[in-house]
PDB file of C-alpha atoms in Angstrom:
ATOM      1  CA  MET A   1     -51.235 -55.473   8.404  1.00 53.00           C
ATOM      2  CA  PHE A   2     -51.304 -52.757  11.060  1.00 59.00           C
ATOM      3  CA  LYS A   3     -48.851 -54.548  13.150  1.00 60.00           C
ATOM      4  CA  PHE A   4     -46.333 -54.314  10.252  1.00 58.00           C
ATOM      5  CA  LEU A   5     -46.632 -50.622  10.003  1.00 56.00           C
ATOM      6  CA  LYS A   6     -46.306 -50.219  13.852  1.00 58.00           C
ATOM      7  CA  ASP A   7     -42.950 -52.021  13.891  1.00 55.00           C
ATOM      8  CA  ARG A   8     -41.523 -50.015  10.961  1.00 54.00           C
ATOM      9  CA  LYS A   9     -42.463 -46.803  12.685  1.00 54.00           C
ATOM     10  CA  LYS A  10     -40.412 -47.790  15.795  1.00 55.00           C
ATOM     11  CA  LYS A  11     -37.286 -48.524  13.712  1.00 56.00           C
ATOM     12  CA  ASP A  12     -37.365 -44.893  12.136  1.00 58.00           C
ATOM     13  CA  ASN A  13     -37.471 -43.001  15.218  1.00 58.00           C
ATOM     14  CA  LYS A  14     -34.641 -44.108  17.093  1.00 68.00           C
ATOM     15  CA  GLY A  15     -32.431 -40.854  16.716  1.00 78.00           C
ATOM     16  CA  PHE A  16     -28.697 -40.292  16.576  1.00 81.00           C
ATOM     17  CA  THR A  17     -26.248 -42.889  17.633  1.00 87.00           C
ATOM     18  CA  LEU A  18     -23.394 -42.237  20.055  1.00 89.00           C
ATOM     19  CA  VAL A  19     -20.812 -42.809  17.202  1.00 91.00           C
ATOM     20  CA  GLU A  20     -22.645 -40.253  14.935  1.00 91.00           C
ATOM     21  CA  LEU A  21     -22.346 -37.664  17.825  1.00 93.00           C
ATOM     22  CA  VAL A  22     -18.830 -38.501  18.295  1.00 95.00           C
ATOM     23  CA  ILE A  23     -18.129 -37.886  14.752  1.00 96.00           C
ATOM     24  CA  VAL A  24     -19.864 -34.617  14.775  1.00 96.00           C
ATOM     25  CA  VAL A  25     -17.780 -33.395  17.603  1.00 96.00           C
ATOM     26  CA  ALA A  26     -14.488 -34.617  16.283  1.00 97.00           C
ATOM     27  CA  ILE A  27     -15.204 -32.532  12.951  1.00 97.00           C
ATOM     28  CA  LEU A  28     -16.114 -29.459  15.051  1.00 96.00           C
ATOM     29  CA  ALA A  29     -12.943 -29.778  17.054  1.00 96.00           C
ATOM     30  CA  ILE A  30     -10.809 -30.120  13.942  1.00 95.00           C
ATOM     31  CA  LEU A  31     -12.532 -27.064  12.321  1.00 94.00           C
ATOM     32  CA  VAL A  32     -11.937 -25.051  15.553  1.00 93.00           C
ATOM     33  CA  GLY A  33      -8.239 -26.150  15.649  1.00 93.00           C
ATOM     34  CA  ILE A  34      -7.762 -24.970  12.025  1.00 92.00           C
ATOM     35  CA  LEU A  35      -9.682 -21.662  12.453  1.00 92.00           C
ATOM     36  CA  ALA A  36      -8.557 -20.463  15.889  1.00 91.00           C
ATOM     37  CA  PRO A  37      -4.899 -19.429  14.931  1.00 89.00           C
ATOM     38  CA  GLN A  38      -6.469 -17.544  11.911  1.00 90.00           C
ATOM     39  CA  TYR A  39      -8.785 -15.723  14.193  1.00 91.00           C
ATOM     40  CA  THR A  40      -6.285 -14.818  16.635  1.00 90.00           C
ATOM     41  CA  LYS A  41      -4.039 -13.361  13.989  1.00 90.00           C
ATOM     42  CA  TYR A  42      -6.813 -11.237  12.428  1.00 91.00           C
ATOM     43  CA  VAL A  43      -7.611  -9.869  16.020  1.00 92.00           C
ATOM     44  CA  GLU A  44      -4.025  -8.943  16.610  1.00 90.00           C
ATOM     45  CA  LYS A  45      -3.945  -7.429  13.196  1.00 90.00           C
ATOM     46  CA  SER A  46      -7.078  -5.393  13.964  1.00 93.00           C
ATOM     47  CA  ARG A  47      -5.414  -4.103  17.301  1.00 92.00           C
ATOM     48  CA  LYS A  48      -2.384  -2.983  15.396  1.00 91.00           C
ATOM     49  CA  ALA A  49      -4.481  -1.063  12.983  1.00 91.00           C
ATOM     50  CA  ALA A  50      -6.392   0.562  15.916  1.00 92.00           C
ATOM     51  CA  ASP A  51      -3.047   1.460  17.529  1.00 91.00           C
ATOM     52  CA  ALA A  52      -1.762   2.956  14.379  1.00 92.00           C
ATOM     53  CA  SER A  53      -4.976   4.715  13.617  1.00 92.00           C
ATOM     54  CA  ASN A  54      -4.866   6.409  17.099  1.00 92.00           C
ATOM     55  CA  LEU A  55      -1.275   7.583  16.588  1.00 93.00           C
ATOM     56  CA  GLU A  56      -2.035   8.797  13.187  1.00 93.00           C
ATOM     57  CA  ASN A  57      -5.130  10.856  14.479  1.00 92.00           C
ATOM     58  CA  LEU A  58      -2.999  12.466  17.089  1.00 93.00           C
ATOM     59  CA  VAL A  59      -0.404  13.201  14.405  1.00 92.00           C
ATOM     60  CA  THR A  60      -3.167  14.819  12.333  1.00 92.00           C
ATOM     61  CA  ALA A  61      -4.468  16.959  15.249  1.00 91.00           C
ATOM     62  CA  PHE A  62      -0.925  18.243  15.898  1.00 91.00           C
ATOM     63  CA  LYS A  63      -0.457  19.067  12.204  1.00 90.00           C
ATOM     64  CA  THR A  64      -3.753  20.843  12.168  1.00 88.00           C
ATOM     65  CA  ALA A  65      -2.677  22.749  15.311  1.00 86.00           C
ATOM     66  CA  ALA A  66       0.506  23.657  13.743  1.00 85.00           C
ATOM     67  CA  SER A  67      -1.021  24.922  10.490  1.00 84.00           C
ATOM     68  CA  ASP A  68      -3.780  26.912  12.089  1.00 77.00           C
ATOM     69  CA  GLY A  69      -3.174  30.632  12.168  1.00 68.00           C
ATOM     70  CA  ASP A  70      -4.766  31.035  15.717  1.00 67.00           C
ATOM     71  CA  ASP A  71      -2.533  28.508  17.503  1.00 65.00           C
ATOM     72  CA  GLN A  72       1.189  28.855  17.276  1.00 74.00           C
ATOM     73  CA  ILE A  73       3.192  25.750  17.802  1.00 84.00           C
ATOM     74  CA  PRO A  74       6.782  26.776  17.794  1.00 87.00           C
ATOM     75  CA  THR A  75       9.473  25.281  15.448  1.00 87.00           C
ATOM     76  CA  GLY A  76      11.339  22.270  16.839  1.00 89.00           C
ATOM     77  CA  GLU A  77      11.141  18.620  17.330  1.00 92.00           C
ATOM     78  CA  TYR A  78       8.068  17.036  19.179  1.00 93.00           C
ATOM     79  CA  THR A  79       7.420  13.409  19.927  1.00 93.00           C
ATOM     80  CA  ILE A  80       4.131  11.794  20.673  1.00 93.00           C
ATOM     81  CA  THR A  81       4.374   8.421  22.198  1.00 92.00           C
ATOM     82  CA  ILE A  82       1.648   6.018  23.008  1.00 91.00           C
ATOM     83  CA  ASN A  83       2.610   3.403  25.831  1.00 88.00           C
ATOM     84  CA  LEU A  84       1.321   0.196  27.274  1.00 83.00           C
ATOM     85  CA  THR A  85      -0.615   1.136  30.443  1.00 74.00           C
ATOM     86  CA  ALA A  86       1.407   0.212  33.642  1.00 62.00           C
ATOM     87  CA  ALA A  87      -0.042   0.042  36.987  1.00 57.00           C
ATOM     88  CA  GLY A  88      -0.209   3.292  38.606  1.00 59.00           C
ATOM     89  CA  ASN A  89       0.064   5.503  35.328  1.00 61.00           C
ATOM     90  CA  LYS A  90      -2.669   7.841  34.938  1.00 65.00           C
ATOM     91  CA  THR A  91      -1.566   8.801  31.347  1.00 65.00           C
ATOM     92  CA  SER A  92      -0.632   6.502  28.467  1.00 83.00           C
ATOM     93  CA  THR A  93       0.217   8.987  25.789  1.00 86.00           C
ATOM     94  CA  THR A  94       2.920  11.534  26.197  1.00 87.00           C
ATOM     95  CA  LEU A  95       4.211  14.636  24.390  1.00 89.00           C
ATOM     96  CA  SER A  96       7.908  15.569  24.489  1.00 89.00           C
ATOM     97  CA  VAL A  97       8.594  19.125  23.405  1.00 88.00           C
ATOM     98  CA  PRO A  98      11.897  20.950  22.439  1.00 87.00           C
ATOM     99  CA  THR A  99      14.042  21.994  25.493  1.00 83.00           C
ATOM    100  CA  THR A 100      14.058  25.525  24.448  1.00 84.00           C
ATOM    101  CA  LEU A 101      10.554  27.130  23.834  1.00 83.00           C
ATOM    102  CA  PRO A 102       9.791  30.871  23.168  1.00 84.00           C
ATOM    103  CA  THR A 103       9.075  32.806  26.373  1.00 83.00           C
ATOM    104  CA  GLY A 104       5.560  32.308  27.522  1.00 83.00           C
ATOM    105  CA  VAL A 105       5.061  28.929  25.821  1.00 85.00           C
ATOM    106  CA  THR A 106       5.163  25.802  28.037  1.00 87.00           C
ATOM    107  CA  GLN A 107       4.545  22.251  27.496  1.00 88.00           C
ATOM    108  CA  ASP A 108       1.163  22.653  29.176  1.00 89.00           C
ATOM    109  CA  THR A 109       0.336  25.401  26.538  1.00 88.00           C
ATOM    110  CA  ILE A 110       1.143  23.047  23.636  1.00 89.00           C
ATOM    111  CA  GLU A 111      -0.681  20.189  25.318  1.00 90.00           C
ATOM    112  CA  GLY A 112      -3.783  22.481  25.738  1.00 89.00           C
ATOM    113  CA  ILE A 113      -3.650  23.284  22.030  1.00 87.00           C
ATOM    114  CA  ILE A 114      -3.555  19.607  21.017  1.00 89.00           C
ATOM    115  CA  GLU A 115      -6.287  18.941  23.469  1.00 89.00           C
ATOM    116  CA  SER A 116      -8.433  21.515  21.654  1.00 88.00           C
ATOM    117  CA  TYR A 117      -7.911  19.369  18.190  1.00 88.00           C
ATOM    118  CA  ALA A 118      -7.646  15.856  19.686  1.00 89.00           C
ATOM    119  CA  GLY A 119     -10.133  15.928  22.659  1.00 88.00           C
ATOM    120  CA  LYS A 120      -9.731  15.980  26.446  1.00 90.00           C
ATOM    121  CA  ASN A 121      -8.884  12.290  26.807  1.00 89.00           C
ATOM    122  CA  TRP A 122      -6.050  12.127  24.172  1.00 89.00           C
ATOM    123  CA  LYS A 123      -3.463  11.304  26.967  1.00 88.00           C
ATOM    124  CA  ASN A 124      -5.479   8.485  28.004  1.00 87.00           C
ATOM    125  CA  THR A 125      -4.817   6.728  24.535  1.00 87.00           C
ATOM    126  CA  LYS A 126      -3.157   3.361  25.133  1.00 87.00           C
ATOM    127  CA  LEU A 127      -1.899   0.610  23.140  1.00 88.00           C
ATOM    128  CA  LYS A 128      -4.205  -2.244  22.316  1.00 88.00           C
ATOM    129  CA  SER A 129      -1.583  -4.684  20.831  1.00 87.00           C
ATOM    130  CA  LYS A 130       1.335  -5.999  22.937  1.00 84.00           C
ATOM    131  CA  LYS A 131       3.039  -7.388  19.956  1.00 84.00           C
ATOM    132  CA  TRP A 132       4.748  -4.266  18.386  1.00 84.00           C
ATOM    133  CA  THR A 133       8.244  -5.153  17.469  1.00 80.00           C
ATOM    134  CA  ASP A 134      11.181  -3.018  16.170  1.00 74.00           C
ATOM    135  CA  ASN A 135      11.136  -4.617  12.702  1.00 66.00           C
ATOM    136  CA  GLY A 136       7.268  -4.805  12.458  1.00 51.00           C
ATOM    137  CA  LYS A 137       6.989  -8.538  12.415  1.00 55.00           C
ATOM    138  CA  THR A 138       5.349 -10.757  14.966  1.00 52.00           C
ATOM    139  CA  ASP A 139       7.427 -13.815  14.124  1.00 54.00           C
ATOM    140  CA  GLY A 140       9.516 -13.414  17.152  1.00 55.00           C
ATOM    141  CA  THR A 141      12.445 -12.083  15.279  1.00 64.00           C
ATOM    142  CA  GLY A 142      12.234  -8.405  16.551  1.00 69.00           C
ATOM    143  CA  THR A 143      12.298  -7.008  20.068  1.00 81.00           C
ATOM    144  CA  LEU A 144       8.999  -6.440  21.537  1.00 83.00           C
ATOM    145  CA  LEU A 145       8.133  -2.741  22.149  1.00 84.00           C
ATOM    146  CA  THR A 146       6.322  -1.074  25.013  1.00 85.00           C
ATOM    147  CA  SER A 147       5.363   1.986  23.079  1.00 87.00           C
ATOM    148  CA  ILE A 148       4.906   3.385  19.505  1.00 90.00           C
ATOM    149  CA  SER A 149       5.645   7.016  18.627  1.00 91.00           C
ATOM    150  CA  ALA A 150       5.879   9.636  16.003  1.00 93.00           C
ATOM    151  CA  LYS A 151       8.603  12.301  15.876  1.00 94.00           C
ATOM    152  CA  LEU A 152       7.298  15.491  14.422  1.00 93.00           C
ATOM    153  CA  THR A 153       9.467  18.174  13.132  1.00 92.00           C
ATOM    154  CA  VAL A 154       7.846  21.645  12.781  1.00 89.00           C
ATOM    155  CA  GLY A 155       9.597  23.960  10.278  1.00 86.00           C
ATOM    156  CA  ILE A 156       9.891  27.594  10.135  1.00 83.00           C
ATOM    157  CA  ASP A 157       7.297  27.836   7.545  1.00 81.00           C
ATOM    158  CA  GLY A 158       4.909  25.774   9.636  1.00 79.00           C
ATOM    159  CA  SER A 159       5.469  22.612   7.723  1.00 86.00           C
ATOM    160  CA  VAL A 160       5.456  19.338   9.757  1.00 90.00           C
ATOM    161  CA  THR A 161       7.536  16.154   8.870  1.00 92.00           C
ATOM    162  CA  VAL A 162       6.804  12.932  10.659  1.00 93.00           C
ATOM    163  CA  VAL A 163       8.970   9.887  11.384  1.00 92.00           C
ATOM    164  CA  TYR A 164       7.251   6.714  12.950  1.00 90.00           C
ATOM    165  CA  THR A 165       8.898   4.316  15.357  1.00 88.00           C
ATOM    166  CA  PRO A 166       8.585   1.582  14.501  1.00 86.00           C
ATOM    167  CA  GLU A 167       8.419   2.258  10.711  1.00 83.00           C
ATOM    168  CA  SER A 168       5.744  -0.327  10.111  1.00 78.00           C
ATOM    169  CA  ILE A 169       3.016   2.002  11.640  1.00 78.00           C
ATOM    170  CA  LYS A 170       2.693   3.780   8.331  1.00 69.00           C
ATOM    171  CA  ASP A 171       2.103   0.319   6.537  1.00 67.00           C
ATOM    172  CA  GLN A 172      -0.645  -0.333   9.155  1.00 60.00           C
ATOM    173  CA  THR A 173      -2.468   2.887   8.431  1.00 52.00           C
ATOM    174  CA  ASN A 174      -2.339   2.210   4.598  1.00 51.00           C
ATOM    175  CA  GLN A 175      -4.156  -1.199   4.962  1.00 47.00           C
TER     176      GLN A 175
END
């Protein structure tokens, strides 16, 4: 009687077979193959959202500076551009100012005003996504861009209007 229980015990403790392990590995490989493209799509979407948010923050800092009574940003067209970093470039974000500025106002003055609202490292903001296209799609139908920008127009009354390039940036900030 004890011999019968001893033999049964051996048969129950044999563990997993090689076939069972291969099946589990195959199922995991299929799941990874299905989920990996979705994961990369969401990672790219989050990078684009971060880029759009960074540009929107710089635009907000500029608008705040333009509407503040203490800081005077002259009327005209300004462009804030966030670039991909290239080797040797110290700054990734640039500000272009109107060619004619009032006496005593320079680009450095305006950049200093923006720095007081956006922080010291605002010029080091760089693109996280390398898949910005001129039409906002990542399906390969558009031309890849190396920068995104916002064209800001300061009116006589201090109002600021903004035009984004590419236009899909505004869609990214609303998601």
